[in-house]
Amino acid sequence: MTHITASPLETARSEAGQSLVEFAFTFSVLIGFIFGFIELCLAFYSFGMISESAREGSRYAMVRGSTCVNAAKAPCAATAAQVNTYVSGLGFPNIGGGKINVSTTFPDGNKNPGSRVHVQVTYQFPITLPLVTSGPISIASTSEMNIVQ
């Protein structure tokens, strides 16, 4: 019985396409992880953005209570709508492209010093990964401070 062995050149030719297929599978998984990691980083950045927005809104309201007067001795008390407009216009980069909603309340019912101001910011973070069809993720942050003037 004769045993025929293939030459090294013939063996290399028969396995030439195998490495290409392995690379295609590995590369697609790697790219999926990279884009998933980028999306996760954008979500964490967005959470930091809305957290800072809520803090800035409550700071804005805490120094503009019922006893606030400006340099010209005119009252400068802020309403909930003014706080909402201020927070919406802060200008933090909205890299994720989602929608920001702001809600300001005064839980104690007044804007006197010592009363509380509560600012809640919600953000609809859109998921932009290919082949992922889920809707946006809702991210929220609140800040509550006591009015000082």
Short mmCIF file of C-alpha atoms in Angstrom, two decimals:
data_model
loop_
_atom_site.label_atom_id
_atom_site.label_comp_id
_atom_site.label_asym_id
_atom_site.label_seq_id
_atom_site.Cartn_x
_atom_site.Cartn_y
_atom_site.Cartn_z
CA MET A 1 0.00 0.00 0.00
CA THR A 2 1.41 3.30 -1.02
CA HIS A 3 0.99 6.32 1.18
CA ILE A 4 1.04 9.64 -0.68
CA THR A 5 1.83 12.73 1.35
CA ALA A 6 1.12 16.24 0.24
CA SER A 7 3.96 18.65 -0.18
CA PRO A 8 4.22 21.62 2.21
CA LEU A 9 3.18 23.98 -0.59
CA GLU A 10 -0.01 22.02 -1.26
CA THR A 11 -0.85 21.93 2.49
CA ALA A 12 -0.42 25.71 2.75
CA ARG A 13 -2.74 26.27 -0.22
CA SER A 14 -5.45 24.08 1.23
CA GLU A 15 -5.50 26.11 4.49
CA ALA A 16 -5.16 29.58 2.96
CA GLY A 17 -8.82 30.51 3.37
CA GLN A 18 -9.07 29.30 6.97
CA SER A 19 -7.14 32.23 8.44
CA LEU A 20 -9.29 34.69 6.49
CA VAL A 21 -12.48 33.19 7.94
CA GLU A 22 -11.02 33.20 11.47
CA PHE A 23 -9.96 36.83 11.06
CA ALA A 24 -13.44 37.83 9.85
CA PHE A 25 -15.14 36.28 12.89
CA THR A 26 -12.60 37.65 15.37
CA PHE A 27 -12.57 41.14 13.85
CA SER A 28 -16.36 41.44 13.86
CA VAL A 29 -16.54 40.46 17.55
CA LEU A 30 -13.71 42.87 18.40
CA ILE A 31 -15.39 45.76 16.58
CA GLY A 32 -18.66 44.96 18.36
CA PHE A 33 -16.93 45.20 21.74
CA ILE A 34 -15.21 48.46 20.80
CA PHE A 35 -18.44 50.15 19.69
CA GLY A 36 -20.26 48.79 22.75
CA PHE A 37 -17.55 50.26 24.98
CA ILE A 38 -17.82 53.63 23.21
CA GLU A 39 -21.59 53.62 23.74
CA LEU A 40 -21.11 52.78 27.44
CA CYS A 41 -18.65 55.67 27.79
CA LEU A 42 -21.17 58.05 26.17
CA ALA A 43 -23.83 56.88 28.63
CA PHE A 44 -21.55 57.56 31.61
CA TYR A 45 -20.60 60.97 30.19
CA SER A 46 -24.30 61.78 29.74
CA PHE A 47 -25.01 60.83 33.35
CA GLY A 48 -22.23 63.14 34.50
CA MET A 49 -23.64 65.90 32.29
CA ILE A 50 -27.15 65.68 33.72
CA SER A 51 -25.87 65.34 37.29
CA GLU A 52 -23.90 68.56 36.92
CA SER A 53 -26.91 70.22 35.25
CA ALA A 54 -29.12 69.35 38.23
CA ARG A 55 -26.54 70.68 40.71
CA GLU A 56 -26.09 73.90 38.73
CA GLY A 57 -29.87 74.40 38.61
CA SER A 58 -30.29 73.99 42.36
CA ARG A 59 -27.34 76.35 42.98
CA TYR A 60 -28.93 78.91 40.67
CA ALA A 61 -32.22 78.70 42.56
CA MET A 62 -30.72 78.65 46.07
CA VAL A 63 -29.20 82.14 45.69
CA ARG A 64 -32.34 83.56 44.05
CA GLY A 65 -34.92 83.06 46.79
CA SER A 66 -37.62 85.45 47.96
CA THR A 67 -35.17 87.83 49.68
CA CYS A 68 -32.79 88.10 46.72
CA VAL A 69 -32.02 91.62 45.52
CA ASN A 70 -29.51 92.66 42.89
CA ALA A 71 -27.07 95.60 42.94
CA ALA A 72 -29.86 98.01 41.96
CA LYS A 73 -31.95 96.80 44.96
CA ALA A 74 -34.47 95.18 42.58
CA PRO A 75 -35.88 91.75 43.47
CA CYS A 76 -34.23 88.84 41.63
CA ALA A 77 -36.20 85.82 42.87
CA ALA A 78 -36.18 82.97 40.36
CA THR A 79 -39.28 81.06 39.34
CA ALA A 80 -39.35 77.37 38.49
CA ALA A 81 -39.63 78.25 34.78
CA GLN A 82 -36.52 80.46 34.99
CA VAL A 83 -34.54 77.69 36.67
CA ASN A 84 -35.69 75.21 33.99
CA THR A 85 -34.65 77.63 31.22
CA TYR A 86 -31.29 78.21 32.91
CA VAL A 87 -30.55 74.48 33.19
CA SER A 88 -31.66 73.79 29.61
CA GLY A 89 -29.35 76.52 28.33
CA LEU A 90 -26.22 75.59 30.29
CA GLY A 91 -24.49 74.50 27.12
CA PHE A 92 -23.02 71.16 28.22
CA PRO A 93 -22.13 69.19 25.09
CA ASN A 94 -24.96 66.79 24.31
CA ILE A 95 -22.78 64.21 22.58
CA GLY A 96 -25.39 61.47 22.84
CA GLY A 97 -27.99 63.58 21.03
CA GLY A 98 -30.80 62.79 23.46
CA LYS A 99 -33.54 64.98 24.89
CA ILE A 100 -33.16 66.79 28.23
CA ASN A 101 -36.18 67.57 30.46
CA VAL A 102 -35.92 69.73 33.59
CA SER A 103 -38.40 69.93 36.47
CA THR A 104 -38.02 72.38 39.36
CA THR A 105 -40.17 72.32 42.50
CA PHE A 106 -40.14 74.05 45.85
CA PRO A 107 -41.20 71.24 48.26
CA ASP A 108 -41.84 73.60 51.19
CA GLY A 109 -44.24 75.70 49.10
CA ASN A 110 -42.23 78.93 49.24
CA LYS A 111 -38.89 80.46 48.29
CA ASN A 112 -37.97 81.80 51.72
CA PRO A 113 -34.45 81.26 53.09
CA GLY A 114 -34.19 77.82 54.68
CA SER A 115 -36.79 76.33 52.32
CA ARG A 116 -35.79 73.67 49.82
CA VAL A 117 -35.49 73.73 46.04
CA HIS A 118 -35.60 70.43 44.15
CA VAL A 119 -34.30 70.16 40.56
CA GLN A 120 -34.74 66.96 38.57
CA VAL A 121 -33.14 66.45 35.17
CA THR A 122 -34.11 63.50 32.97
CA TYR A 123 -32.32 62.55 29.78
CA GLN A 124 -33.38 60.17 27.05
CA PHE A 125 -30.12 58.52 25.94
CA PRO A 126 -30.53 57.07 22.44
CA ILE A 127 -28.78 53.78 21.74
CA THR A 128 -27.01 54.07 18.40
CA LEU A 129 -25.46 50.60 18.09
CA PRO A 130 -26.08 48.81 14.81
CA LEU A 131 -28.46 45.85 15.01
CA VAL A 132 -29.76 47.02 18.42
CA THR A 133 -33.40 48.03 18.09
CA SER A 134 -34.22 48.98 21.69
CA GLY A 135 -35.49 52.46 22.48
CA PRO A 136 -33.68 55.16 24.42
CA ILE A 137 -32.58 54.65 28.02
CA SER A 138 -33.95 57.13 30.55
CA ILE A 139 -31.27 58.59 32.84
CA ALA A 140 -32.26 60.88 35.73
CA SER A 141 -30.51 62.94 38.38
CA THR A 142 -31.85 65.16 41.14
CA SER A 143 -30.40 67.82 43.36
CA GLU A 144 -31.96 69.44 46.40
CA MET A 145 -30.55 72.42 48.30
CA ASN A 146 -31.73 74.92 50.88
CA ILE A 147 -32.40 78.46 49.72
CA VAL A 148 -29.94 80.89 51.30
CA GLN A 149 -31.36 84.29 50.29
#
